Coordinates of C-alpha atoms in Angstrom, one line a residue:
M6 CA -10.2 -71.6 68.8
E7 CA -11.4 -72.3 65.3
Q8 CA -13.9 -69.3 65.3
P9 CA -11.4 -66.5 65.4
T10 CA -9.4 -68.1 62.7
D11 CA -12.5 -68.5 60.4
D12 CA -13.3 -64.6 61.4
C13 CA -9.6 -63.7 60.4
E14 CA -9.7 -65.5 57.2
G15 CA -13.2 -63.8 56.3
A16 CA -12.0 -60.5 57.2
V17 CA -8.7 -60.9 54.9
A18 CA -11.1 -62.1 52.0
Q19 CA -13.4 -59.2 52.5
Q20 CA -10.4 -56.8 52.7
L21 CA -8.9 -58.2 49.4
D22 CA -12.4 -57.9 47.8
Q23 CA -12.6 -54.4 48.8
E24 CA -9.0 -53.8 47.3
Q25 CA -10.0 -55.3 44.0
E26 CA -13.1 -53.2 43.9
S27 CA -11.2 -50.1 44.4
L28 CA -9.0 -50.7 41.5
G29 CA -11.9 -50.8 39.1
T30 CA -11.3 -52.5 35.9
L31 CA -8.4 -53.8 33.9
I32 CA -9.0 -51.3 31.1
D33 CA -8.4 -48.4 34.0
H34 CA -4.8 -49.7 34.2
L35 CA -3.9 -51.2 30.8
E36 CA -3.7 -49.8 27.5
I37 CA -4.8 -52.4 25.0
V38 CA -4.2 -52.1 21.1
V39 CA -4.1 -54.6 18.5
T40 CA -1.8 -52.7 15.9
E41 CA -1.2 -54.7 13.0
A42 CA -1.9 -58.1 11.2
E43 CA 0.6 -60.2 9.5
K44 CA 0.1 -63.1 7.0
R45 CA 2.3 -66.2 7.9
T46 CA 2.7 -69.6 6.7
N47 CA 3.8 -73.1 7.7
G48 CA 4.1 -76.8 6.5
A49 CA 6.2 -78.2 3.7
L50 CA 6.5 -76.7 0.3
N51 CA 4.0 -79.0 -1.3
I52 CA 1.3 -78.3 1.4
R53 CA 1.3 -74.8 2.9
E54 CA -1.0 -73.5 5.4
F55 CA -1.5 -69.8 5.5
Y56 CA -3.0 -68.0 8.3
T57 CA -3.2 -64.4 9.9
V58 CA -1.8 -63.4 13.2
Y59 CA -2.6 -60.0 15.0
L60 CA -0.1 -58.0 17.1
V61 CA -1.6 -57.4 20.6
E62 CA 0.3 -54.6 22.6
T63 CA -0.3 -53.6 26.0
K64 CA 1.0 -50.9 28.3
L65 CA 0.6 -50.3 31.8
L66 CA -0.8 -46.6 32.5
K67 CA 1.4 -44.4 34.9
G68 CA 0.8 -44.8 38.5
S69 CA -1.3 -48.0 38.1
K70 CA -0.8 -51.1 40.3
W71 CA -2.7 -54.1 38.7
P72 CA -1.6 -57.2 40.3
N73 CA 1.0 -59.5 38.2
S74 CA 0.8 -57.1 35.1
R75 CA 3.6 -56.0 33.1
E76 CA 4.5 -52.5 32.1
L77 CA 5.0 -53.3 28.5
S78 CA 4.2 -56.5 26.3
S79 CA 4.0 -57.2 22.8
L80 CA 2.9 -60.5 21.4
W81 CA 1.3 -62.3 18.2
R82 CA -2.1 -64.0 18.6
R83 CA -4.1 -66.1 15.9
Y84 CA -8.0 -65.7 15.5
S85 CA -8.3 -69.2 16.9
Q86 CA -6.5 -68.3 20.0
F87 CA -9.1 -65.4 20.5
E88 CA -11.9 -68.0 20.0
M89 CA -10.4 -70.3 22.8
L90 CA -10.2 -67.2 25.1
K91 CA -13.9 -66.5 24.5
L92 CA -14.9 -70.1 25.0
Y93 CA -13.1 -70.3 28.1
L94 CA -14.8 -67.0 29.6
E95 CA -18.2 -68.1 28.4
N96 CA -17.8 -71.5 30.3
M97 CA -16.0 -70.0 33.3
Y98 CA -18.6 -67.1 33.9
P99 CA -21.8 -68.6 32.4
F100 CA -23.9 -66.0 34.1
V101 CA -22.2 -63.3 31.7
V102 CA -23.1 -62.1 28.4
C103 CA -19.7 -62.2 26.8
P104 CA -18.6 -59.6 24.3
C105 CA -18.6 -61.1 20.8
L106 CA -15.8 -61.6 18.4
P107 CA -15.8 -60.3 14.8
E108 CA -16.8 -62.8 12.1
K109 CA -14.3 -65.4 11.3
K110 CA -15.4 -65.4 7.5
S111 CA -17.2 -62.8 5.5
V112 CA -20.8 -63.4 5.7
Y113 CA -23.8 -61.8 4.4
S114 CA -21.6 -59.8 2.1
W115 CA -22.7 -57.6 -0.7
N116 CA -19.8 -58.6 -3.0
A117 CA -19.9 -62.3 -3.0
A118 CA -19.0 -62.1 -6.8
T119 CA -15.7 -60.6 -6.0
N120 CA -12.7 -61.4 -3.8
S121 CA -14.0 -60.2 -0.7
S122 CA -15.0 -63.7 0.8
D123 CA -11.2 -64.2 0.9
T124 CA -10.1 -64.2 4.8
F125 CA -6.7 -62.6 3.6
D126 CA -8.2 -59.7 1.6
P127 CA -6.4 -56.4 3.3
D128 CA -10.0 -54.8 4.1
F129 CA -11.5 -57.9 5.8
V130 CA -8.3 -58.5 7.8
D131 CA -8.2 -54.7 8.9
R132 CA -11.8 -54.8 10.0
R133 CA -11.3 -58.0 12.0
R134 CA -8.2 -56.5 13.7
A135 CA -10.4 -53.7 14.7
G136 CA -12.9 -56.0 16.1
L137 CA -10.5 -57.9 17.8
E138 CA -9.2 -54.8 19.7
T139 CA -12.8 -53.8 20.6
F140 CA -13.5 -57.3 22.0
L141 CA -10.3 -57.0 24.2
I142 CA -11.3 -53.7 25.3
R143 CA -14.7 -54.9 26.4
V144 CA -13.7 -57.9 28.1
A145 CA -11.0 -55.7 30.0
S146 CA -13.8 -53.2 30.9
H147 CA -16.1 -55.8 32.3
P148 CA -16.2 -55.6 36.1
I149 CA -16.2 -59.6 36.7
I150 CA -14.2 -61.2 33.8
C151 CA -11.5 -58.4 33.8
R152 CA -10.0 -59.9 36.9
D153 CA -9.4 -63.4 35.5
V154 CA -5.9 -64.8 35.5
V155 CA -6.1 -66.4 32.2
L156 CA -7.2 -63.2 30.7
L157 CA -4.0 -61.3 31.7
M158 CA -1.9 -64.1 30.6
F159 CA -3.5 -64.0 27.4
L160 CA -2.6 -60.2 27.0
Q161 CA 1.0 -60.5 28.4
Q162 CA 2.4 -63.9 28.3
N163 CA 3.5 -65.7 25.0
E164 CA 3.1 -69.1 26.6
G165 CA 1.7 -70.8 29.5
W166 CA -1.8 -69.4 29.2
Q167 CA -3.0 -72.4 27.3
D168 CA -2.0 -74.9 30.0
K169 CA -4.5 -73.1 32.2
L170 CA -7.2 -74.1 30.0
K171 CA -6.4 -77.7 30.1
D172 CA -8.1 -77.9 33.6
Y173 CA -11.4 -76.6 32.0
A174 CA -11.3 -78.6 28.5
G175 CA -13.2 -81.2 30.0
Y176 CA -15.9 -79.2 31.5
I177 CA -16.2 -77.3 28.2
T178 CA -16.5 -80.5 26.2
K179 CA -19.1 -81.7 28.4
A180 CA -21.2 -78.6 28.4
E181 CA -21.0 -78.1 24.6
S182 CA -22.2 -81.8 24.1
K183 CA -25.0 -81.1 26.5
L184 CA -26.0 -78.0 24.7
K185 CA -26.3 -79.6 21.4
S186 CA -27.9 -82.9 22.3
L187 CA -30.8 -81.6 24.7
S188 CA -34.1 -80.4 24.0
L189 CA -34.2 -78.4 27.1
P190 CA -37.5 -76.3 27.1
S191 CA -39.6 -79.2 26.3
R192 CA -38.1 -81.5 29.1
L193 CA -38.0 -78.7 31.8
K194 CA -40.8 -79.0 34.4
N195 CA -40.7 -75.8 35.9
P196 CA -39.0 -73.3 33.5
D197 CA -37.7 -69.9 34.7
K198 CA -40.3 -67.5 32.8
R199 CA -37.5 -64.5 32.9
F200 CA -34.9 -66.7 31.0
E201 CA -37.5 -68.0 28.4
V202 CA -38.5 -64.3 27.8
Y203 CA -34.6 -63.5 27.2
H204 CA -34.0 -66.6 25.0
K205 CA -37.1 -65.8 22.8
Y206 CA -36.0 -62.1 22.7
G207 CA -32.4 -63.5 21.5
S208 CA -33.9 -65.8 18.9
D209 CA -36.0 -63.3 17.5
L210 CA -33.4 -60.7 17.3
H211 CA -31.0 -63.2 15.6
L212 CA -33.7 -64.1 13.1
N213 CA -34.7 -60.7 12.4
I214 CA -31.1 -59.3 11.8
S215 CA -30.2 -62.3 9.7
S216 CA -33.2 -61.7 7.4
T217 CA -32.3 -57.9 7.3
L218 CA -28.5 -58.7 6.3
K219 CA -29.6 -61.1 3.9
L220 CA -32.0 -58.6 2.2
R221 CA -29.3 -55.8 2.2
S222 CA -26.8 -58.2 0.8
K223 CA -28.9 -59.1 -2.1
A224 CA -30.1 -55.7 -2.8
L225 CA -26.6 -54.1 -2.8
E226 CA -25.3 -56.9 -5.0
K227 CA -27.8 -56.0 -7.7
Q228 CA -26.8 -52.6 -7.2
Y229 CA -23.2 -53.1 -7.6
C230 CA -23.8 -55.2 -10.7
L231 CA -25.8 -52.4 -12.2
H232 CA -23.2 -49.7 -11.6
K233 CA -20.4 -52.1 -12.8
L234 CA -22.6 -52.7 -16.1
H235 CA -22.4 -48.9 -16.5
A236 CA -18.6 -49.1 -16.2
N237 CA -18.6 -51.4 -19.4
Y238 CA -20.8 -49.0 -21.1
G239 CA -18.2 -46.1 -20.4
R240 CA -15.6 -48.2 -21.8
V241 CA -17.5 -48.7 -25.0
F242 CA -18.5 -45.3 -25.5
S243 CA -15.0 -44.0 -24.9
E244 CA -13.7 -46.6 -27.5
W245 CA -16.6 -45.6 -30.0
S246 CA -15.7 -41.8 -29.5
A247 CA -12.4 -42.3 -31.1
I248 CA -13.9 -43.8 -34.2
E249 CA -16.6 -41.4 -34.6
K250 CA -15.6 -37.9 -35.8
E251 CA -19.0 -35.9 -35.6
M252 CA -20.2 -37.6 -32.4
G253 CA -16.9 -37.9 -30.8
D254 CA -17.3 -35.4 -28.2
G255 CA -20.7 -36.3 -27.3
L256 CA -19.8 -40.1 -26.9
Q257 CA -16.8 -39.1 -24.8
R258 CA -18.9 -37.2 -22.4
A259 CA -21.4 -40.0 -22.2
G260 CA -18.3 -42.5 -21.3
H261 CA -17.1 -40.0 -18.7
Y262 CA -20.6 -39.9 -17.3
M263 CA -20.9 -43.6 -17.2
D264 CA -17.6 -44.1 -15.5
S265 CA -18.5 -41.4 -12.7
Y266 CA -21.8 -43.2 -12.4
A267 CA -19.9 -46.7 -11.9
S268 CA -17.7 -45.4 -9.4
C269 CA -20.1 -43.6 -7.2
I270 CA -20.9 -47.1 -5.7
D271 CA -17.7 -47.4 -3.8
S272 CA -18.6 -44.9 -1.2
T273 CA -21.9 -46.6 -0.8
L274 CA -20.4 -50.0 -0.3
E275 CA -18.1 -48.7 2.3
E276 CA -20.9 -47.1 4.5
E277 CA -22.8 -50.4 3.8
E278 CA -19.6 -52.3 5.3
L279 CA -19.9 -50.2 8.3
V280 CA -23.6 -50.7 8.8
A281 CA -23.3 -54.4 8.2
D282 CA -20.4 -54.7 10.8
Q283 CA -22.7 -53.2 13.4
L284 CA -25.7 -55.4 12.7
K285 CA -23.5 -58.5 12.7
E286 CA -22.1 -57.4 16.2
Y287 CA -25.8 -57.4 17.6
L288 CA -26.1 -60.7 15.7
Y289 CA -23.4 -62.6 17.8
L290 CA -24.6 -60.6 20.9
A291 CA -27.9 -62.3 20.5
N292 CA -26.0 -65.7 20.2
S293 CA -24.4 -64.8 23.5
L294 CA -27.5 -64.0 25.2
Q295 CA -29.0 -67.1 24.0
S296 CA -26.0 -69.1 25.2
V297 CA -26.5 -67.7 28.7
C298 CA -30.3 -68.8 28.8
R299 CA -29.3 -72.3 27.5
K300 CA -26.9 -72.7 30.4
Q301 CA -29.3 -71.6 32.8
Q302 CA -31.5 -74.3 31.3
I303 CA -28.7 -76.8 31.9
M304 CA -28.6 -75.9 35.3
Q305 CA -32.3 -75.9 35.9
L306 CA -32.5 -79.4 34.3
N307 CA -29.7 -80.7 36.8
L308 CA -31.6 -79.2 39.7
E309 CA -34.8 -80.9 38.8
R310 CA -33.0 -84.2 38.3
A311 CA -31.3 -83.7 41.6
M312 CA -34.6 -83.0 43.2
A313 CA -36.2 -86.0 41.8
V314 CA -33.5 -88.1 43.2
V315 CA -34.1 -86.7 46.7
D316 CA -37.7 -87.2 46.6
S317 CA -37.3 -90.9 45.5
K318 CA -35.0 -91.3 48.5
N319 CA -37.4 -89.6 50.8
I320 CA -40.1 -92.0 49.6
E321 CA -37.7 -95.1 50.0
K322 CA -36.8 -93.9 53.6
Q323 CA -40.5 -93.6 54.5
R324 CA -41.3 -97.1 53.1
I325 CA -38.4 -98.3 55.1
Q326 CA -39.5 -96.8 58.3
Q327 CA -42.9 -98.2 57.8
G328 CA -41.6 -101.6 57.4
I329 CA -42.8 -102.0 53.6

């Protein structure tokens, strides 16, 4: 009597899997947009904490039938909550190279001398808003993690989704401590050559992109200082032209030329920001690839330890059988 029941349960599970596959991915049914950002504050008057929140809006497409989804939702999320979601997905699906988040703080920036390192800078906040939207779209487009219940709750429920993460908090902490404390490649007896190649590729990619960003940042910062120095020259020539009578027109034209030369750096900086953001995206994807390889090494280490225990037990069993 048990066999038909098992066959029935297997058929039902297979039918559910086929239905989910026929639905496609979440992005095929849900429009996801991070529309705006807002600066908020909390705490007492003396000690105030400022932070930025992002408005995540979702809309169920016409004719879509994604399970447990709402037609419309609009809620605010902090960047730290996006980090929690990404950490959960990385540990829940260790075999997936999870899409990367935009940078939390501006790194490898050309304008370290200016105020662009401020996380509340409007341009930086807008770029991060676009990066967070791209992250959600990529996660919702992934054929595996798009079906996660916590992901849908993050997108459409203001509360309750964080309670789901409590069940995985101990696992996440344990995995992080292992990844930080162990020097795995030197301790593995039979490392997987494929993952060693991927890990080396990710490490080399991370190193090369970091070096490229540093060099571009230093070169552009010098170029920026040079152009702004000409802006000072332009101001001096303009003031000088008001004093000189015979050379006034020539000094004024020279001042205008210096001003135009100083302002032409702005378009170059905007283009550089776009290129740098793309390089940073590959930088963080290299980190995600290395994370997958490290988790494989953790599993390999646990497997080798379990096999060692089994071998020792078998030896002990043989000694007992031989009466030793």
